[in-house]
Amino acid sequence: MTLLHFTENCHVDGFFLQNLQDTDAAALAAFVAKELKRRHPDLTFLYQGERFDGDDAFDFVSDGVKENELTRYLACDPFFRRYHHKSLAFGKTNLLCEQDNTSRTLMSGFFGSYEEKFATMRLYHVLRLFYPSALVFRMGNELAPFAPQKKDRELEWFLLDFSMHRRYFQFVKAANTLYLENEALYAGACRIVYENETDNVLVIQRQLADKTFLGVFNFSAVLLSDYPLPLSSDCREIFSSDGLDFGGSGQENTRKNLRTDNGIVLDIPPLSAVILKGLSQPTDSNIM
């Protein structure tokens, strides 16, 4: 009755449920979701927790495993990430939520120095944009806080007085704008087209009709200069998480076309994501 009250009197768009502890609670939640959607078809139900029979009552379901795998991977020393590369594989979830932890934040949990933590935050954000799932962003994570949000306090807006936090905030705005302006990034077919666990490199392709985007991710802490990728696409760099305006080093691939006789060659800054846009009609033959 409480959910029905909020739906009919407070004009909510949907509900987010987390971690149902037993089968009875899960069955009740599924029943309530179906009944509310029968009365109000426009409602959206998001669920994060262990999957169960009947979870098809929710519009988006996340089993939580993939989120934890990704954050544990980025908490690991880059030198040892090669042994955990499988954590980057796509999961079965259709909802990817930013970590919600009462004891620490993404920033405090990621490996590295102050600057490396910000670089990892930017890398992680772009990675999630390329994953084949709907996204849920935690309110306040765009400020890159080191301390968990307290329920009885407002967001830590004072963080924007610090250069790195302010630049990360601008990065999130720029990355999300790029995402929303290019349908292929959220509605296109998604697949991994290259990976190298030794170098900690992953390339994800997003393709919709004649639009192709490649997300090139360097999870190592070293610059990969003139790094060859066995992809025959004509493409150019349109975005880098390592941009100066975002607090990075400003390393860019300025050549109009990155293609060579042996594939694509580009510089990938440490702990960064580079987004490439295809310049030619995509086909399966673009993967050499």
Coordinates of C-alpha atoms in Angstrom, one line a residue:
M1 CA 0.0 0.0 0.0
T2 CA 2.9 2.4 0.7
L3 CA 4.3 1.9 -2.8
L4 CA 0.8 2.4 -4.3
H5 CA 0.5 5.6 -2.2
F6 CA 3.8 7.0 -3.5
T7 CA 2.9 6.0 -7.1
E8 CA -0.5 7.7 -7.1
N9 CA 0.2 10.7 -4.9
C10 CA 3.9 11.5 -5.3
H11 CA 4.3 10.9 -9.1
V12 CA 7.3 8.6 -8.8
D13 CA 8.8 7.1 -12.0
G14 CA 9.9 3.8 -10.5
F15 CA 11.4 1.9 -7.6
F16 CA 14.9 0.5 -6.9
L17 CA 14.9 -2.6 -4.7
Q18 CA 18.1 -4.2 -3.3
N19 CA 19.2 -7.5 -1.7
L20 CA 16.0 -9.4 -0.9
Q21 CA 17.1 -11.7 1.8
D22 CA 14.9 -14.8 1.3
T23 CA 12.6 -16.5 -1.2
D24 CA 9.4 -15.2 0.5
A25 CA 10.6 -11.6 0.3
A26 CA 11.6 -12.1 -3.3
A27 CA 8.2 -13.6 -4.2
L28 CA 6.4 -10.8 -2.5
A29 CA 8.5 -8.1 -4.3
A30 CA 7.8 -9.8 -7.6
F31 CA 4.1 -9.9 -6.9
V32 CA 4.0 -6.3 -5.9
A33 CA 6.0 -5.2 -8.9
K34 CA 3.6 -7.1 -11.3
E35 CA 0.5 -5.7 -9.6
L36 CA 1.8 -2.1 -9.6
K37 CA 2.8 -2.3 -13.3
R38 CA -0.7 -3.7 -14.1
R39 CA -2.2 -0.6 -12.6
H40 CA 0.6 1.8 -13.8
P41 CA 2.3 0.4 -16.9
D42 CA 4.8 3.3 -17.1
L43 CA 6.5 2.4 -13.8
T44 CA 10.0 1.1 -13.9
F45 CA 11.3 -1.4 -11.4
L46 CA 15.1 -1.9 -10.8
Y47 CA 16.4 -4.7 -8.7
Q48 CA 20.0 -5.4 -7.5
G49 CA 20.8 -8.6 -5.7
E50 CA 20.9 -12.3 -6.3
R51 CA 18.8 -13.5 -9.2
F52 CA 15.8 -15.7 -8.5
D53 CA 12.8 -17.4 -10.2
G54 CA 10.3 -14.6 -11.0
D55 CA 12.8 -11.8 -11.3
D56 CA 11.3 -11.2 -14.8
A57 CA 8.8 -9.0 -12.9
F58 CA 11.4 -6.3 -12.9
D59 CA 12.4 -4.2 -15.8
F60 CA 16.1 -4.3 -15.0
V61 CA 18.0 -6.9 -12.9
S62 CA 21.5 -6.8 -11.6
D63 CA 23.0 -9.8 -9.8
G64 CA 25.7 -7.6 -8.2
V65 CA 28.5 -10.0 -9.2
K66 CA 29.8 -8.1 -12.2
E67 CA 29.9 -4.8 -10.3
N68 CA 31.9 -6.4 -7.5
E69 CA 34.2 -8.1 -10.0
L70 CA 35.0 -4.8 -11.7
T71 CA 35.6 -2.8 -8.6
R72 CA 37.8 -5.6 -7.1
Y73 CA 39.8 -5.7 -10.4
L74 CA 40.4 -2.0 -10.2
A75 CA 41.4 -2.2 -6.5
C76 CA 44.1 -4.6 -7.5
D77 CA 47.7 -3.5 -8.2
P78 CA 48.0 -3.1 -12.0
F79 CA 51.0 -5.4 -12.0
F80 CA 48.8 -8.3 -11.0
R81 CA 45.7 -7.5 -13.1
R82 CA 46.8 -9.8 -15.8
Y83 CA 45.9 -12.7 -13.6
H84 CA 42.3 -11.3 -13.1
H85 CA 41.6 -10.3 -16.7
K86 CA 38.5 -12.5 -16.9
S87 CA 36.8 -10.1 -14.5
L88 CA 36.3 -7.8 -17.5
A89 CA 34.2 -10.3 -19.4
F90 CA 30.5 -9.3 -19.9
G91 CA 28.2 -10.7 -17.3
K92 CA 24.5 -11.7 -17.8
T93 CA 23.2 -8.7 -16.0
N94 CA 21.1 -6.1 -17.8
L95 CA 21.7 -3.4 -15.1
L96 CA 25.0 -2.1 -13.9
C97 CA 25.0 -0.1 -10.7
E98 CA 27.8 1.9 -9.2
Q99 CA 29.0 0.5 -6.0
D100 CA 27.0 1.4 -2.9
N101 CA 29.1 0.8 0.2
T102 CA 28.6 2.2 3.6
S103 CA 32.3 1.9 4.6
R104 CA 34.1 3.2 1.5
T105 CA 33.6 4.8 -1.9
L106 CA 35.0 4.0 -5.3
M107 CA 37.7 6.5 -4.9
S108 CA 38.9 5.2 -1.6
G109 CA 38.8 1.6 -2.8
F110 CA 40.7 1.9 -6.1
F111 CA 44.4 1.3 -6.2
G112 CA 47.0 4.0 -6.6
S113 CA 48.1 7.5 -5.8
Y114 CA 45.8 10.5 -5.6
E115 CA 46.2 11.1 -9.3
E116 CA 45.9 7.4 -10.2
K117 CA 42.7 7.1 -8.3
F118 CA 41.1 9.9 -10.4
A119 CA 42.5 8.3 -13.6
T120 CA 40.9 5.0 -12.6
M121 CA 37.6 6.7 -11.8
R122 CA 37.6 8.2 -15.3
L123 CA 38.5 4.8 -16.9
Y124 CA 35.8 3.0 -14.9
H125 CA 33.2 5.5 -15.9
V126 CA 33.9 5.1 -19.7
L127 CA 34.1 1.3 -19.3
R128 CA 30.6 1.2 -17.8
L129 CA 29.3 3.4 -20.7
F130 CA 30.5 0.7 -23.2
Y131 CA 29.2 -2.3 -21.3
P132 CA 26.0 -3.9 -22.7
S133 CA 23.7 -3.0 -19.9
A134 CA 21.5 -0.2 -18.6
L135 CA 23.3 2.0 -16.1
V136 CA 22.5 3.4 -12.6
F137 CA 24.8 6.1 -11.3
R138 CA 25.0 6.8 -7.6
M139 CA 24.1 10.4 -6.7
G140 CA 27.2 12.2 -5.7
N141 CA 29.8 9.9 -7.4
E142 CA 30.2 12.6 -10.0
L143 CA 32.1 14.5 -7.3
A144 CA 34.5 11.6 -6.7
P145 CA 34.1 11.6 -2.9
F146 CA 36.6 9.8 -0.6
A147 CA 34.0 9.4 2.2
P148 CA 30.6 7.7 1.9
Q149 CA 27.5 9.8 1.7
K150 CA 25.8 10.3 5.0
K151 CA 22.0 10.1 4.9
D152 CA 21.4 13.1 7.1
R153 CA 23.8 15.5 5.1
E154 CA 23.8 17.0 1.7
L155 CA 26.3 16.1 -1.0
E156 CA 29.9 17.3 -0.5
W157 CA 29.6 20.2 -2.9
F158 CA 32.7 21.7 -1.4
L159 CA 34.8 19.1 -3.3
L160 CA 34.3 21.2 -6.4
D161 CA 36.6 23.8 -4.8
F162 CA 39.5 21.3 -5.4
S163 CA 40.9 21.2 -8.9
M164 CA 40.9 17.4 -9.4
H165 CA 37.4 16.9 -8.2
R166 CA 36.1 19.8 -10.3
R167 CA 37.8 18.4 -13.4
Y168 CA 36.4 15.0 -12.7
F169 CA 32.9 16.6 -12.5
Q170 CA 33.5 18.2 -15.9
F171 CA 34.7 14.8 -17.2
V172 CA 31.5 13.1 -16.2
K173 CA 29.4 15.8 -17.9
A174 CA 31.4 15.5 -21.1
A175 CA 31.4 11.7 -21.2
N176 CA 27.7 11.4 -20.5
T177 CA 26.9 14.1 -23.1
L178 CA 28.9 12.1 -25.7
Y179 CA 27.0 8.9 -24.7
L180 CA 23.6 10.5 -25.0
E181 CA 24.4 12.1 -28.4
N182 CA 25.4 8.9 -30.0
E183 CA 22.7 6.2 -30.1
A184 CA 25.2 3.5 -31.0
L185 CA 26.9 3.8 -27.6
Y186 CA 23.7 2.7 -25.7
A187 CA 21.6 0.9 -28.3
G188 CA 24.3 -0.6 -30.6
A189 CA 25.5 -4.2 -30.7
C190 CA 28.3 -4.7 -28.2
R191 CA 31.3 -7.1 -28.3
I192 CA 34.9 -7.4 -27.3
V193 CA 37.0 -7.2 -30.4
Y194 CA 40.4 -7.4 -28.8
E195 CA 42.0 -8.2 -25.5
N196 CA 45.5 -8.7 -24.2
E197 CA 45.7 -9.8 -20.6
T198 CA 49.5 -9.4 -20.5
D199 CA 49.2 -5.7 -21.4
N200 CA 45.9 -5.2 -19.5
V201 CA 44.3 -3.9 -22.7
L202 CA 40.6 -4.4 -23.7
V203 CA 38.8 -3.1 -26.8
I204 CA 35.0 -3.0 -26.9
Q205 CA 33.0 -2.2 -30.1
R206 CA 29.6 -0.6 -30.2
Q207 CA 27.9 -0.7 -33.6
L208 CA 24.6 0.5 -34.8
A209 CA 23.9 0.5 -38.6
D210 CA 26.7 2.5 -40.1
K211 CA 27.9 4.0 -36.8
T212 CA 30.8 2.3 -35.0
F213 CA 32.7 3.3 -31.9
L214 CA 35.6 1.6 -30.2
G215 CA 36.4 1.9 -26.5
V216 CA 40.2 1.2 -26.0
F217 CA 41.0 0.6 -22.3
N218 CA 44.5 0.5 -20.8
F219 CA 44.2 -0.9 -17.3
S220 CA 48.0 -0.8 -16.8
A221 CA 49.9 2.0 -15.1
V222 CA 52.3 2.6 -18.0
L223 CA 52.0 4.5 -21.3
L224 CA 51.5 2.1 -24.3
S225 CA 53.3 4.0 -27.1
D226 CA 52.5 3.1 -30.8
Y227 CA 50.4 0.2 -29.5
P228 CA 49.2 -2.0 -32.4
L229 CA 45.6 -3.3 -32.6
P230 CA 44.7 -5.8 -35.3
L231 CA 41.7 -3.9 -36.5
S232 CA 41.3 -2.7 -40.1
S233 CA 38.7 0.0 -39.4
D234 CA 39.4 3.6 -40.5
C235 CA 38.9 5.6 -37.3
R236 CA 39.9 8.7 -35.4
E237 CA 40.1 9.6 -31.7
I238 CA 37.1 11.6 -30.5
F239 CA 37.5 11.4 -26.7
S240 CA 40.1 10.5 -24.1
S241 CA 39.7 10.2 -20.4
D242 CA 43.3 11.5 -20.1
G243 CA 42.4 14.9 -21.4
L244 CA 44.1 17.9 -19.7
D245 CA 40.7 19.5 -18.9
F246 CA 39.8 16.3 -17.0
G247 CA 43.0 16.2 -14.9
G248 CA 45.0 13.9 -17.2
S249 CA 48.3 14.2 -18.9
G250 CA 46.7 15.4 -22.2
Q251 CA 48.2 12.6 -24.3
E252 CA 46.2 12.6 -27.6
N253 CA 46.2 10.7 -30.9
T254 CA 45.9 13.7 -33.3
R255 CA 46.3 11.9 -36.6
K256 CA 43.1 12.1 -38.6
N257 CA 43.2 8.4 -39.4
L258 CA 45.0 5.9 -37.1
R259 CA 45.0 3.0 -39.6
T260 CA 48.2 1.5 -40.9
D261 CA 49.0 -1.5 -43.1
N262 CA 49.0 -3.7 -40.0
G263 CA 45.9 -2.4 -38.3
I264 CA 45.5 0.6 -35.9
V265 CA 48.4 2.1 -34.0
L266 CA 47.8 4.6 -31.2
D267 CA 49.2 5.8 -27.9
I268 CA 47.2 4.7 -24.9
P269 CA 47.9 6.7 -21.7
P270 CA 48.1 4.7 -18.4
L271 CA 44.9 4.0 -16.7
S272 CA 42.8 5.6 -19.4
A273 CA 40.1 5.0 -22.0
V274 CA 40.3 6.3 -25.5
I275 CA 37.1 6.4 -27.7
L276 CA 37.5 6.0 -31.4
K277 CA 34.9 6.7 -34.1
G278 CA 34.8 4.6 -37.2
L279 CA 35.2 6.5 -40.5
S280 CA 34.1 3.7 -42.8
Q281 CA 31.2 1.2 -43.2
P282 CA 31.6 -1.4 -40.5
T283 CA 31.7 -5.1 -41.4
D284 CA 33.0 -8.3 -39.8
S285 CA 36.0 -8.0 -42.0
N286 CA 37.1 -5.0 -39.9
I287 CA 38.4 -7.5 -37.4
M288 CA 41.7 -8.8 -38.8

